[in-house]
Coordinates of C-alpha atoms in Angstrom, one line a residue:
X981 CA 34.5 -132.0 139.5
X982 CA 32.0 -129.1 140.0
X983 CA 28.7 -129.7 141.9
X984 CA 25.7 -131.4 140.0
X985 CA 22.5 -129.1 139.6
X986 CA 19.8 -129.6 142.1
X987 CA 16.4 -130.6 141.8
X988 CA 13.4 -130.4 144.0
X989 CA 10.8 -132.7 143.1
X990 CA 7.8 -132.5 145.2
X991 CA 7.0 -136.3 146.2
X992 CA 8.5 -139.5 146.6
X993 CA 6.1 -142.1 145.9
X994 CA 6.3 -145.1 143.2
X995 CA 4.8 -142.5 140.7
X996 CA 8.2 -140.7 140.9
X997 CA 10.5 -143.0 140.7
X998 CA 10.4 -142.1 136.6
X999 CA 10.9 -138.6 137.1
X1000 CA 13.9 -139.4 139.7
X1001 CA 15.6 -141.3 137.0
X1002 CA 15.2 -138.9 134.4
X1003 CA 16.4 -135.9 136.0
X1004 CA 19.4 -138.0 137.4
X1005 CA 20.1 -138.7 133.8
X1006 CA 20.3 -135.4 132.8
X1007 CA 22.9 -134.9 135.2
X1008 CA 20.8 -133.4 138.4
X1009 CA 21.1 -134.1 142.4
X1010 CA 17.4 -134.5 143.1
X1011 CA 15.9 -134.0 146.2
X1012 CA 12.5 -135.6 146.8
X1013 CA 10.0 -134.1 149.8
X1014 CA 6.8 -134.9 151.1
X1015 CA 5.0 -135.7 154.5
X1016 CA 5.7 -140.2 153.4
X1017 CA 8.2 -140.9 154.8
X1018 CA 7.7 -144.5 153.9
X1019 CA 6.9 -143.2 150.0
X1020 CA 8.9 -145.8 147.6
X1021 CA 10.6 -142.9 145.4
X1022 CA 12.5 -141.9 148.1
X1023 CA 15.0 -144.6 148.3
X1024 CA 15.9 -143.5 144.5
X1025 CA 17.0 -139.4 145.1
X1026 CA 20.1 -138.4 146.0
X1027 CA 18.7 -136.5 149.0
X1028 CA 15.4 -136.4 151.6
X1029 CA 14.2 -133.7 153.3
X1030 CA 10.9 -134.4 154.8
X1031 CA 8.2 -131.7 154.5
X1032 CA 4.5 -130.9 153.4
X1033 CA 4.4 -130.2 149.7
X1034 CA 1.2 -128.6 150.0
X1035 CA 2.6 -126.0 152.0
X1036 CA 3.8 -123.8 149.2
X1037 CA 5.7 -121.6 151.3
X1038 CA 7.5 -123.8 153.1
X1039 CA 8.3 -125.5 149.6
X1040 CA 10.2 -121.8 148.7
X1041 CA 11.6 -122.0 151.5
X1042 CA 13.3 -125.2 151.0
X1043 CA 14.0 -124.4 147.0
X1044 CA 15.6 -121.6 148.9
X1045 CA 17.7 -123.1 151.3
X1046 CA 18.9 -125.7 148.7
X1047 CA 19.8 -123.4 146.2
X1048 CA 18.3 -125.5 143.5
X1049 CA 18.2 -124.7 139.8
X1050 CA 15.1 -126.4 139.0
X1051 CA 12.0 -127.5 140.4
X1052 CA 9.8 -130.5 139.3
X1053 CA 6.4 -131.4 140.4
X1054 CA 5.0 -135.1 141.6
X1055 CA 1.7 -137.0 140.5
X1056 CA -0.3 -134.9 142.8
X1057 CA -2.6 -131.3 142.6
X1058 CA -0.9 -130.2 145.6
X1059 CA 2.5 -130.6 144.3
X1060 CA 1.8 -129.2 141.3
X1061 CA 0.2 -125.6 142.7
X1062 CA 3.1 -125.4 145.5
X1063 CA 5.8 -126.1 142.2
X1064 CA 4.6 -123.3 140.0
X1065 CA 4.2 -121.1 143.0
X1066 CA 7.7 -121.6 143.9
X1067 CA 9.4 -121.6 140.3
X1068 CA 7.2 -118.0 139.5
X1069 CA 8.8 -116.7 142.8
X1070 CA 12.4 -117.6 142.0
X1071 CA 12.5 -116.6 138.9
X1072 CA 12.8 -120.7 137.2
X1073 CA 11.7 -121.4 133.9
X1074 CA 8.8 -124.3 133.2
X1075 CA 6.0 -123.8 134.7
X1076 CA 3.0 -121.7 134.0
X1077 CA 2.1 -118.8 136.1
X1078 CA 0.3 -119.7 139.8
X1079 CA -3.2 -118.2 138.4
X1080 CA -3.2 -120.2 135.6
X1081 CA -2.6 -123.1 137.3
X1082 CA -5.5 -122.7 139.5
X1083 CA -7.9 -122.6 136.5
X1084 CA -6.7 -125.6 135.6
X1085 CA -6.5 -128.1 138.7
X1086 CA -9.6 -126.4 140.3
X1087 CA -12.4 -127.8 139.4
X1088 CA -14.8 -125.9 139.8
X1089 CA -12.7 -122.7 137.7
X1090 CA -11.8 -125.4 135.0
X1091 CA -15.3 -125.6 134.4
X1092 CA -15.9 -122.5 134.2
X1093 CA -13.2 -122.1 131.7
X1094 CA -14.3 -125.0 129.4
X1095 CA -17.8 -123.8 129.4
X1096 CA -16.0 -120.6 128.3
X1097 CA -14.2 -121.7 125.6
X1098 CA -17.0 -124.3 124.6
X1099 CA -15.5 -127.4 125.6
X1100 CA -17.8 -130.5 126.4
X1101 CA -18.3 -130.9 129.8
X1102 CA -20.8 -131.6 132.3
X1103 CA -23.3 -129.2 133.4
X1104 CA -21.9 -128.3 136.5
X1105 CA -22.3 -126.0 139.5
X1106 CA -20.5 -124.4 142.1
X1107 CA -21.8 -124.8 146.0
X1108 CA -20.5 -122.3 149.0
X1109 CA -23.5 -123.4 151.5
X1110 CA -25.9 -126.6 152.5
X1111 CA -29.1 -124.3 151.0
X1112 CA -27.5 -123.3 148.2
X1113 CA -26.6 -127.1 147.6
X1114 CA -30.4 -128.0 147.7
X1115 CA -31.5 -125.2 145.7
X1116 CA -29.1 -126.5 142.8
X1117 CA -30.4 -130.2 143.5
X1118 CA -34.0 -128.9 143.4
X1119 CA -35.3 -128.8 147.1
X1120 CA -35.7 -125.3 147.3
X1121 CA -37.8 -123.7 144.8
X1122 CA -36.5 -121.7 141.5
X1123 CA -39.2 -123.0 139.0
X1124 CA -40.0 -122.3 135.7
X1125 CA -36.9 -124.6 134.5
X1126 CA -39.4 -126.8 132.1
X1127 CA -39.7 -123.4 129.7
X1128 CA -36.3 -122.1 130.3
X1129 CA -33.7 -120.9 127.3
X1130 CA -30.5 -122.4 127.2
X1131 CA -28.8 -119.7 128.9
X1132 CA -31.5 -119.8 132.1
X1133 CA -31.3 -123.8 132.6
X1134 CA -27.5 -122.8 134.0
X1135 CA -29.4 -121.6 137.2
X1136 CA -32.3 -124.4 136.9
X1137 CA -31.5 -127.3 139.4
X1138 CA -29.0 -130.3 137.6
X1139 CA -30.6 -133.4 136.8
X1140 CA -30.3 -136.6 138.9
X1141 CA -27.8 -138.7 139.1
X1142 CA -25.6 -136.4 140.2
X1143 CA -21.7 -136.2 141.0
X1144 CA -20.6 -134.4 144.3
X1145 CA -17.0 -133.7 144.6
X1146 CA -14.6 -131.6 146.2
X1147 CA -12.4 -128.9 144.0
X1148 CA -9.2 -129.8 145.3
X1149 CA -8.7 -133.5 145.6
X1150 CA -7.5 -136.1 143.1
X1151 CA -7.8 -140.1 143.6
X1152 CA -11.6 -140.3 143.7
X1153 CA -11.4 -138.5 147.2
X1154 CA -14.9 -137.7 148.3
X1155 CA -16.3 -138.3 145.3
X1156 CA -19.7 -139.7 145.9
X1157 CA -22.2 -140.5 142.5
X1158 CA -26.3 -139.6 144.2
X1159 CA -29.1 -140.6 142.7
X1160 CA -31.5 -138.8 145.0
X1161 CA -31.8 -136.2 146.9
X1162 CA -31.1 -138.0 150.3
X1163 CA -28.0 -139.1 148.4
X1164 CA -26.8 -136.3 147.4
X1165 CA -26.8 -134.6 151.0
X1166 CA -24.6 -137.3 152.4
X1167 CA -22.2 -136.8 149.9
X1168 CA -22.2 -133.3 150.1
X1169 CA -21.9 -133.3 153.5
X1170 CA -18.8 -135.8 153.1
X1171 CA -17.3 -133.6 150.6
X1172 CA -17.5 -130.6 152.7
X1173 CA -15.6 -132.5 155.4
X1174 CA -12.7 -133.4 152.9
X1175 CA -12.0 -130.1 151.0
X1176 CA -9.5 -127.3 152.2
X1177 CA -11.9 -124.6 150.1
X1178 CA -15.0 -123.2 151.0
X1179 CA -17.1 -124.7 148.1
X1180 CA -17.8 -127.8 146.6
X1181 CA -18.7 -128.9 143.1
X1182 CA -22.0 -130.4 142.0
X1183 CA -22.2 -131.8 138.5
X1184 CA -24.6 -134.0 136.4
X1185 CA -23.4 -137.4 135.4
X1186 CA -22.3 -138.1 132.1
X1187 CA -23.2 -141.6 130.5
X1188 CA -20.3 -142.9 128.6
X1189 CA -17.0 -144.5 128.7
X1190 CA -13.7 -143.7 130.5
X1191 CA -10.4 -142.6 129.3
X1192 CA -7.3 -141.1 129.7
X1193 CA -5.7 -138.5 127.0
X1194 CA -2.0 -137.3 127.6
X1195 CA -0.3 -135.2 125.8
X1196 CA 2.7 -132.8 125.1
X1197 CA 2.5 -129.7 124.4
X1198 CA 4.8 -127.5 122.1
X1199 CA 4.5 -124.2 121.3
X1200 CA 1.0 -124.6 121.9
X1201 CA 0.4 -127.5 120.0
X1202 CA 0.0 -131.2 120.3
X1203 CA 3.6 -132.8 119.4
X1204 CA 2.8 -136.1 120.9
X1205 CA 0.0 -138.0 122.2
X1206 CA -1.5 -140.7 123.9
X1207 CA -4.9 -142.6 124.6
X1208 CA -6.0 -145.0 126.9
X1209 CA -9.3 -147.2 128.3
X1210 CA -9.7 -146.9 131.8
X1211 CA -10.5 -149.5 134.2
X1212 CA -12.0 -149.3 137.5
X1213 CA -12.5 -152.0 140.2
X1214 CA -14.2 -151.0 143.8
X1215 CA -14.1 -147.7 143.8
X1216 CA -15.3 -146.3 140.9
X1217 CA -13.8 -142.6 140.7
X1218 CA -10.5 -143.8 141.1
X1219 CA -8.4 -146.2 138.2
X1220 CA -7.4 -149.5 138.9
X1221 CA -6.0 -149.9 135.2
X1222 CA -5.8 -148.5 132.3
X1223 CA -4.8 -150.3 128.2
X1224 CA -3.9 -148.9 124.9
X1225 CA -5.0 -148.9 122.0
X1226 CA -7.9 -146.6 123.0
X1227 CA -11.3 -147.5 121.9
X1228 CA -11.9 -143.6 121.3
X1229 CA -12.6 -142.9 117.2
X1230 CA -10.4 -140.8 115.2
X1231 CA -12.5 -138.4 115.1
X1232 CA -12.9 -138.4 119.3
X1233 CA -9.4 -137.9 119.0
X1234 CA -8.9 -135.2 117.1
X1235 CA -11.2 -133.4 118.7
X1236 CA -9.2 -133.8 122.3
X1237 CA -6.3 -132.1 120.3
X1238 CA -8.6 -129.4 119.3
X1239 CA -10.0 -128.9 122.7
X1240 CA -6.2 -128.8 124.1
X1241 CA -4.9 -126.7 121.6
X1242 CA -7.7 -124.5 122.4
X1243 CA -7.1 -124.5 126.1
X1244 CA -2.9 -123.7 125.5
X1245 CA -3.8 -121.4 123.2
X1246 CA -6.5 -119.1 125.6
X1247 CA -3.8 -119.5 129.1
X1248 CA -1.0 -119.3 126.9
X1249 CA 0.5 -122.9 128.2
X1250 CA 4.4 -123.5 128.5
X1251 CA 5.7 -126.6 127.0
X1252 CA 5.0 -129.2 128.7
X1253 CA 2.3 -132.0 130.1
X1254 CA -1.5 -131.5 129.6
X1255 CA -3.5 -134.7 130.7
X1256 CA -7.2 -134.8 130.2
X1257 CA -9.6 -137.5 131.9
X1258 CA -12.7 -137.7 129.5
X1259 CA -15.9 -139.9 129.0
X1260 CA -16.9 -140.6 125.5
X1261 CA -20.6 -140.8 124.7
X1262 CA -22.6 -142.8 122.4
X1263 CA -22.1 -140.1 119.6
X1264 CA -18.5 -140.1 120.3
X1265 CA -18.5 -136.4 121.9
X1266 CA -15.4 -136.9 124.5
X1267 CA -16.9 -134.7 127.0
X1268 CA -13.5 -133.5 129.5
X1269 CA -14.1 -134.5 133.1
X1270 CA -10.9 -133.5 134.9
X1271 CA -7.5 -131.6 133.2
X1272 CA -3.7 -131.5 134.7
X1273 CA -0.4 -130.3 133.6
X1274 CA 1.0 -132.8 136.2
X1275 CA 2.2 -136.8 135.6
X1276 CA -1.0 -138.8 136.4
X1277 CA -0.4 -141.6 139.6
X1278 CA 0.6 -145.3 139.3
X1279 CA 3.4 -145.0 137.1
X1280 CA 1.2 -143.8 133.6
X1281 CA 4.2 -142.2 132.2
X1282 CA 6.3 -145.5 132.3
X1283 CA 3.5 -147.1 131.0
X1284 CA 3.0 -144.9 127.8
X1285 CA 7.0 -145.5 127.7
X1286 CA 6.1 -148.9 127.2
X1287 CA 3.5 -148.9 125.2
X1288 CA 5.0 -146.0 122.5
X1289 CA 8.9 -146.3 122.8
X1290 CA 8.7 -142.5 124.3
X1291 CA 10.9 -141.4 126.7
X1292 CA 7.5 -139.9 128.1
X1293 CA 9.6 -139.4 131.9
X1294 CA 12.4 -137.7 130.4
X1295 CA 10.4 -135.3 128.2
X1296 CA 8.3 -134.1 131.1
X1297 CA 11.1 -133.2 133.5
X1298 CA 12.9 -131.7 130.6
X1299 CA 10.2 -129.6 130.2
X1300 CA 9.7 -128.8 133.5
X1301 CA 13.4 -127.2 134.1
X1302 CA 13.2 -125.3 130.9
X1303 CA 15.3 -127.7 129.0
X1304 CA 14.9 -128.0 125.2
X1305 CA 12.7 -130.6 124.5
X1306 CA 13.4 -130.2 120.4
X1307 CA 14.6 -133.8 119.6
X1308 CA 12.0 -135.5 122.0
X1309 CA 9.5 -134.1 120.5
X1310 CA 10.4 -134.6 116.6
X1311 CA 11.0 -138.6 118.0
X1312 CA 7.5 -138.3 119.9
X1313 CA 5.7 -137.1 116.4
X1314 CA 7.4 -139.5 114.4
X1315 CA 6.2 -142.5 117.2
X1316 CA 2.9 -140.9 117.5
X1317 CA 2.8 -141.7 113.8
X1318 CA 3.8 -145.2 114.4
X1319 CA 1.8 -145.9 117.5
X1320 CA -1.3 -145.7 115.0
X1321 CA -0.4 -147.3 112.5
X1322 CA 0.9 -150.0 114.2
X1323 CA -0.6 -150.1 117.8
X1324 CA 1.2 -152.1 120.8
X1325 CA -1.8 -153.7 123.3
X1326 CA -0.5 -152.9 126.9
X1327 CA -2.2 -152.3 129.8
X1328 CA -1.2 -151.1 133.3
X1329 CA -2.8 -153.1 136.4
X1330 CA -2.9 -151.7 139.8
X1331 CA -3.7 -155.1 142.0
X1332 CA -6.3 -154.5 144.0
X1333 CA -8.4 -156.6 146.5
X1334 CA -12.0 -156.5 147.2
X1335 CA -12.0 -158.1 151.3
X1336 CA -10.3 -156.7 154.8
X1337 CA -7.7 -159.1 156.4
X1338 CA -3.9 -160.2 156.6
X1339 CA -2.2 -160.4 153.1
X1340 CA 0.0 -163.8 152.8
X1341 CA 1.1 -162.9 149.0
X1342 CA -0.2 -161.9 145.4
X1343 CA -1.0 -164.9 142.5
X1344 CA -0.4 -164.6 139.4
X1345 CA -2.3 -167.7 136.9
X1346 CA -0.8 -169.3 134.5
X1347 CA -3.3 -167.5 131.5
X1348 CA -1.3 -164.1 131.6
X1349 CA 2.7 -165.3 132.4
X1350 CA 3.5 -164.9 129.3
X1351 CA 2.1 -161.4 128.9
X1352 CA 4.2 -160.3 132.0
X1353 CA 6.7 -157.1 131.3
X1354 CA 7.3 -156.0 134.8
X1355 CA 5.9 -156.4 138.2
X1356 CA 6.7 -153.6 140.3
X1357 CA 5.5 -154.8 143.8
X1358 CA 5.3 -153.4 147.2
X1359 CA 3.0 -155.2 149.4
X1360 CA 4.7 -157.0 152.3
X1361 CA 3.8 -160.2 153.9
X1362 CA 1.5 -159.7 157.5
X1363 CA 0.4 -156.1 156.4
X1364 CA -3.3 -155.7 156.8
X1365 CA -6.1 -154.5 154.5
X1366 CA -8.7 -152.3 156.2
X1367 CA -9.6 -150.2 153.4
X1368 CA -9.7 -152.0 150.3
X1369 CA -11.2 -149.0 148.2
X1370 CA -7.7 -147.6 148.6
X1371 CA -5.6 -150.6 148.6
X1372 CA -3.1 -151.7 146.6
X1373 CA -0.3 -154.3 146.6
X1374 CA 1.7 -153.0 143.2
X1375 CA 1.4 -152.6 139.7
X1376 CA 2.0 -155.1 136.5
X1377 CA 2.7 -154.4 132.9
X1378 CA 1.4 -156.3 130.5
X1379 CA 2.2 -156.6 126.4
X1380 CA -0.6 -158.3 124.5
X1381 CA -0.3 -160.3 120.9
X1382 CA -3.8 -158.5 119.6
X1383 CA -6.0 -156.1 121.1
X1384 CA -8.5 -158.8 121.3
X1385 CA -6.3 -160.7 124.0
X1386 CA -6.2 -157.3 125.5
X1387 CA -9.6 -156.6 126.1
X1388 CA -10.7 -160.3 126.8
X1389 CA -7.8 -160.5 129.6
X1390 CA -8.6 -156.8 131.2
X1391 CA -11.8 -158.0 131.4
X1392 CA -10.9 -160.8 133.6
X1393 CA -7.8 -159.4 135.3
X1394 CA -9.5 -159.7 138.8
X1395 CA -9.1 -163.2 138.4
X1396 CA -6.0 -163.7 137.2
X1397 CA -3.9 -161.5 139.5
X1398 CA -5.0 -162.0 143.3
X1399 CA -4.3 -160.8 146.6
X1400 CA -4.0 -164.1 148.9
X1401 CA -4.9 -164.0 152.7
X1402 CA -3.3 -165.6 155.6

């Protein structure tokens, strides 16, 4: 029997564990890596070699020494800029180029690409220095901003309140709102500490709701997508849930295709992934916060599985090894068809704790049993909680009768699922 194909996939989390089984089905030896050691995907590959993904030479190196045919990246910005580095050096199909992938997961050159091609967005700003900070957040003087044109209010100082984030972190990682100016220099300072780059991004905050917007692209357009509500329990820049149907109009919607289209079409995207974080305003303008061409975290494409009856998983790592994705994406249209026509309530529920101290178990009540698909737990009994803005015990799936059972059970989710201390 000749030797499977090998795959590098870059992580071993829960988020992966998806990917793993896809790219097993389609008849490849995976191989996961990453500094976690303890990381729950792991278990699932056929191999482990332990390394830092984020060291994108090291990851050619290893592609290298494992003589692997493809190579597919995890939920995570680092992953995803060491994969395409790696795949454009060796020659493997999948991936767009290294440059274009930093215009994407950077934020602070994917705004400057959305502003080019006229994509909503927030008024943003790039910071290399603490007085060039408070020059943008109007402590040092650049007046005249009250009579400016449109084109001089770029370099007029952003408007309180404010977001301060680094370019190069994902998971609400040193992303502080401010809503003065004594704000905002603690969080720049804390962003500053956190970032591998020399500059940070400064933005003005956009009042709205959140959502998530997935979709496939092919041939640089839309063949399949998906919308969600997001939730968000402690810490507010990174999700703690997320349902479907979203609340987004058809017209919001449409307009996210148009603004990806627009994006494959100006970088010339390979087939694949393009996930867009967004806030929708009161005049239903779904202004783009954050772009990827890599699975989001907490198991989102199993979830959109669920919720559509895509094979979501398998039609991303096909992609990624240059596979045809043909039939997937001719099923995908035809569900995308279905999914709004006929929508299926799900939501996806990271459980989450608001105190410190020694976890004795998780409780589920009695009001959302019934709406129980899966519960794909991995806290264990005696472990502490010291952070709970980070914490989580696992993730349930839920399947809803109406999307008014939906939204008045999200709503009180908190309550029904619960960490329990010793």
């Amino acid at each position: 029997m000749p030797d499977k194909k090998r795959l590098l996939l870059l992580g071993g989390g829960h988020a992966e564990i998806p990917l793993i089984q896809a790219a097993q089905s389609l008849g490849y030896f995976v191989i996961t890596t990453g500094n976690a050691r303890e990381g729950l995907g792991h278990p699932y590959a056929d191999k482990n070699v332990f390394a830092d993904f984020s060291d994108k030479n090291a990851m050619l190196e290893l592609a290298r020494a494992e003589g692997v045919s493809a190579v597919c990246s995890g939920c995570n910005d680092f992953a995803l800029l060491s994969t395409v580095y790696v795949c454009e050096k060796l020659g493997l199909p999948g991936h767009d180029s290294y440059e274009t992938s930093l215009l994407i997961h950077h934020k602070d050159k994917y705004r400057a690409l959305a502003e080019r091609l006229r994509i909503p967005t927030p008024r943003a700003r790039v910071v290399r220095s603490l007085e060039e900070f408070k020059s943008v957040i109007g402590i040092a003087p650049n007046g005249g901003c009250e009579s400016a044109s449109f084109e001089q209010k770029n370099f007029c100082p952003l408007q309180f309140p404010l977001i301060v984030k680094p370019v190069d972190l994902t998971g609400g990682k040193g992303i502080h709102r401010a809503n003065n100016v004594d704000e905002a220099l603690a969080a720049y300072a804390d962003a500053v500490a956190r970032t591998r780059e020399d500059h940070v991004v400064v933005e003005e905050f956009v009042v709205g709701t959140n959502h998530g917007f997935s979709c496939f692209l092919k041939g640089g357009k839309v063949a399949f997508y998906f919308a969600d509500n997001e939730q968000y329990y402690l810490n507010k820049y990174m999700v703690s849930g997320a349902n479907t149907p979203s609340s987004t109009s058809a017209r919001g919607l449409q307009l996210l295709v148009e603004y990806s289209e627009r994006i494959a079409r100006d970088l010339k995207l390979v087939d694949g992934i393009l996930h867009i974080q967004y806030i929708e305003r009161d005049d239903g303008i779904p202004v783009i916060i954050e772009i990827c061409r890599r699975p989001p975290g907490d198991l989102y494409i199993k979830f959109v599985k669920y919720a559509t009856g895509v094979d979501y998983p398998l039609m991303l790592v096909k992609a990624e090894c240059g596979l045809s994705t043909d039939v997937i994406a001719s099923v995908a249209t035809q569900s995308k068809q279905a999914l709004h026509n006929v929508p299926k309530p799900f939501l996806r529920h990271c459980v989450m704790t608001n105190r410190t101290g020694v976890v004795a178990g998780v409780d589920f009540s009695d009001e959302i049993q019934q709406n129980i698909v899966e519960k794909f737990m991995w806290y264990k009994e005696g472990e502490e909680v010291a952070d709970p803005m980070y914490y989580k015990a696992g993730i349930v799936f839920m399947q809803f009768g109406s999307v008014e059972e939906m939204t008045e059970k999200t709503a009180k989710m908190s309550e029904y699922i619960k960490v329990r201390f010793k």
